[in-house]
Amino acid sequence: MADGLDVLRDRLRGFADARDWPRYHTPRNLALALAGEVGELAAELQWIADGEVADHLADPDAKARLADEVADVLIYLTRFADVCDIDLVSAANAKIDRNEMRFPPAAR
Amino acid sequence: MADGLDVLRDRLRGFADARDWPRYHTPRNLALALAGEVGELAAELQWIADGEVADHLADPDAKARLADEVADVLIYLTRFADVCDIDLVSAANAKIDRNEMRFPPAAR
Amino acid sequence: MADGLDVLRDRLRGFADARDWPRYHTPRNLALALAGEVGELAAELQWIADGEVADHLADPDAKARLADEVADVLIYLTRFADVCDIDLVSAANAKIDRNEMRFPPAAR
Amino acid sequence: MADGLDVLRDRLRGFADARDWPRYHTPRNLALALAGEVGELAAELQWIADGEVADHLADPDAKARLADEVADVLIYLTRFADVCDIDLVSAANAKIDRNEMRFPPAAR
């Protein structure tokens, strides 16, 4: 079975190619876009106090808006990693390997 | 074969559980952390002009630092989606479905 | 003559008070809002290559949109500093004092 | 008496000039740097729950770290506005003028 994130990466690559967008999808353009999308995700929770988040997310519209922002972040992150030739999941697993050394389970 | 992002999500969940970190991994905490990690990714390219990015990424150390920041963004995004009960790849594919309507291939 | 940023801080404080918004203007809410506004500022330049920025900013509409985003960042930064009881300009000058030591004029 | 933010802008301009940094201080470089600094500010509060922020800020070290991040955001915002030829305080006041129309005092 094909890996979900590999399929997503290939789909986004095809999507960009079909629109002649690779010339826009430079690392710095995508880094700025990523900052924009994470800002939109942050803004979804900006006026919701910690104690109100659970109720907020129980609202299907609010949840759908948040899922939409999460999607945009993953989309731009996947494109960014693709144009920079970085394997996203491998990079994340390598980082967790190191974190397992830095933060032993009993700590904190 | 297990999906790479599902495995990553489960690994991060186990990592947090083993350290009693779920109490810290609230949606708003993770949103702030995500803004921090995307800021670190952006900072990696802040003094590299567009025309110098390719040479910059040809340097293994610079590439490794960038991969490390990309990894951190994916890690916090995965945790954020997990604690908010959002399926990352499904949300992204749903968004691309809509974008295919909004931006026909010939456009722009 | 009153200082421009002091006047702005007081105006924003009065603006919030008149709308019963101080209960929303908590440090973490404003930090998330700030991430959102900086994301909007970044997004204004996300598809403009380095070599096209000067022409882009020569367009009055593009310039006005950017000024608007810059304004939002300053507004939330000023509110954030106010509710955290931080003097913005003093903090910046203290930081530059330290940077003058760290980066002697001839360096880099 | 000179305005605090005008003095800061001129000081930062002189600081950059003395180090031959204006070539690095392009709008996009500074936008990426700004995203980085706001990320550091966000990170200062990422593991502090809403109810713990007041105690956190009562700690002089934590307060000083936060002031330092606030300073960095103002510094890069001021440089960004300067190189884009935007008057920061005027832009903010123009925005508040419009917000006073959009959000009448009784509302929300």
PDB file of C-alpha atoms in Angstrom, chain C residues 5 77 80-81 84-99, chain D residues 4-5 8 11-12 41 63-75:
ATOM      1  CA  LEU C   5       4.334  54.844  20.771  1.00  0.00           C
ATOM      2  CA  LEU C  77       2.941  43.850  19.851  1.00  0.00           C
ATOM      3  CA  PHE C  80       1.206  42.385  24.299  1.00  0.00           C
ATOM      4  CA  ALA C  81       3.939  44.537  25.827  1.00  0.00           C
ATOM      5  CA  CYS C  84       2.938  42.138  30.189  1.00  0.00           C
ATOM      6  CA  ASP C  85       4.145  45.470  31.606  1.00  0.00           C
ATOM      7  CA  ILE C  86       7.119  45.663  29.249  1.00  0.00           C
ATOM      8  CA  ASP C  87       8.394  49.026  27.936  1.00  0.00           C
ATOM      9  CA  LEU C  88       8.813  48.316  24.241  1.00  0.00           C
ATOM     10  CA  VAL C  89      11.304  51.004  23.245  1.00  0.00           C
ATOM     11  CA  SER C  90      13.405  50.577  26.397  1.00  0.00           C
ATOM     12  CA  ALA C  91      13.573  46.835  25.792  1.00  0.00           C
ATOM     13  CA  ALA C  92      14.638  47.405  22.171  1.00  0.00           C
ATOM     14  CA  ASN C  93      17.311  49.936  23.121  1.00  0.00           C
ATOM     15  CA  ALA C  94      18.665  47.607  25.810  1.00  0.00           C
ATOM     16  CA  LYS C  95      18.900  44.863  23.195  1.00  0.00           C
ATOM     17  CA  ILE C  96      20.720  47.101  20.730  1.00  0.00           C
ATOM     18  CA  ASP C  97      23.152  48.107  23.497  1.00  0.00           C
ATOM     19  CA  ARG C  98      24.027  44.433  23.880  1.00  0.00           C
ATOM     20  CA  ASN C  99      24.179  43.872  20.119  1.00  0.00           C
TER      21      ASN C  99
ATOM     22  CA  GLY D   4      11.183  57.176  20.820  1.00  0.00           C
ATOM     23  CA  LEU D   5      10.344  55.073  17.800  1.00  0.00           C
ATOM     24  CA  LEU D   8      14.998  53.688  17.467  1.00  0.00           C
ATOM     25  CA  ARG D  11      19.634  54.046  15.607  1.00  0.00           C
ATOM     26  CA  LEU D  12      18.894  50.746  13.845  1.00  0.00           C
ATOM     27  CA  LEU D  41       8.245  35.116  21.595  1.00  0.00           C
ATOM     28  CA  LYS D  63      10.078  38.520  32.356  1.00  0.00           C
ATOM     29  CA  ALA D  64      13.518  39.568  31.098  1.00  0.00           C
ATOM     30  CA  ARG D  65      13.548  36.760  28.507  1.00  0.00           C
ATOM     31  CA  LEU D  66      10.131  37.804  27.286  1.00  0.00           C
ATOM     32  CA  ALA D  67      11.147  41.485  27.147  1.00  0.00           C
ATOM     33  CA  ASP D  68      14.130  40.393  25.097  1.00  0.00           C
ATOM     34  CA  GLU D  69      11.914  38.614  22.563  1.00  0.00           C
ATOM     35  CA  VAL D  70       9.509  41.549  22.427  1.00  0.00           C
ATOM     36  CA  ALA D  71      12.510  43.775  21.737  1.00  0.00           C
ATOM     37  CA  ASP D  72      13.659  41.590  18.854  1.00  0.00           C
ATOM     38  CA  VAL D  73      10.215  41.701  17.268  1.00  0.00           C
ATOM     39  CA  LEU D  74      10.114  45.503  17.524  1.00  0.00           C
ATOM     40  CA  ILE D  75      13.649  45.779  16.139  1.00  0.00           C
TER      41      ILE D  75
END
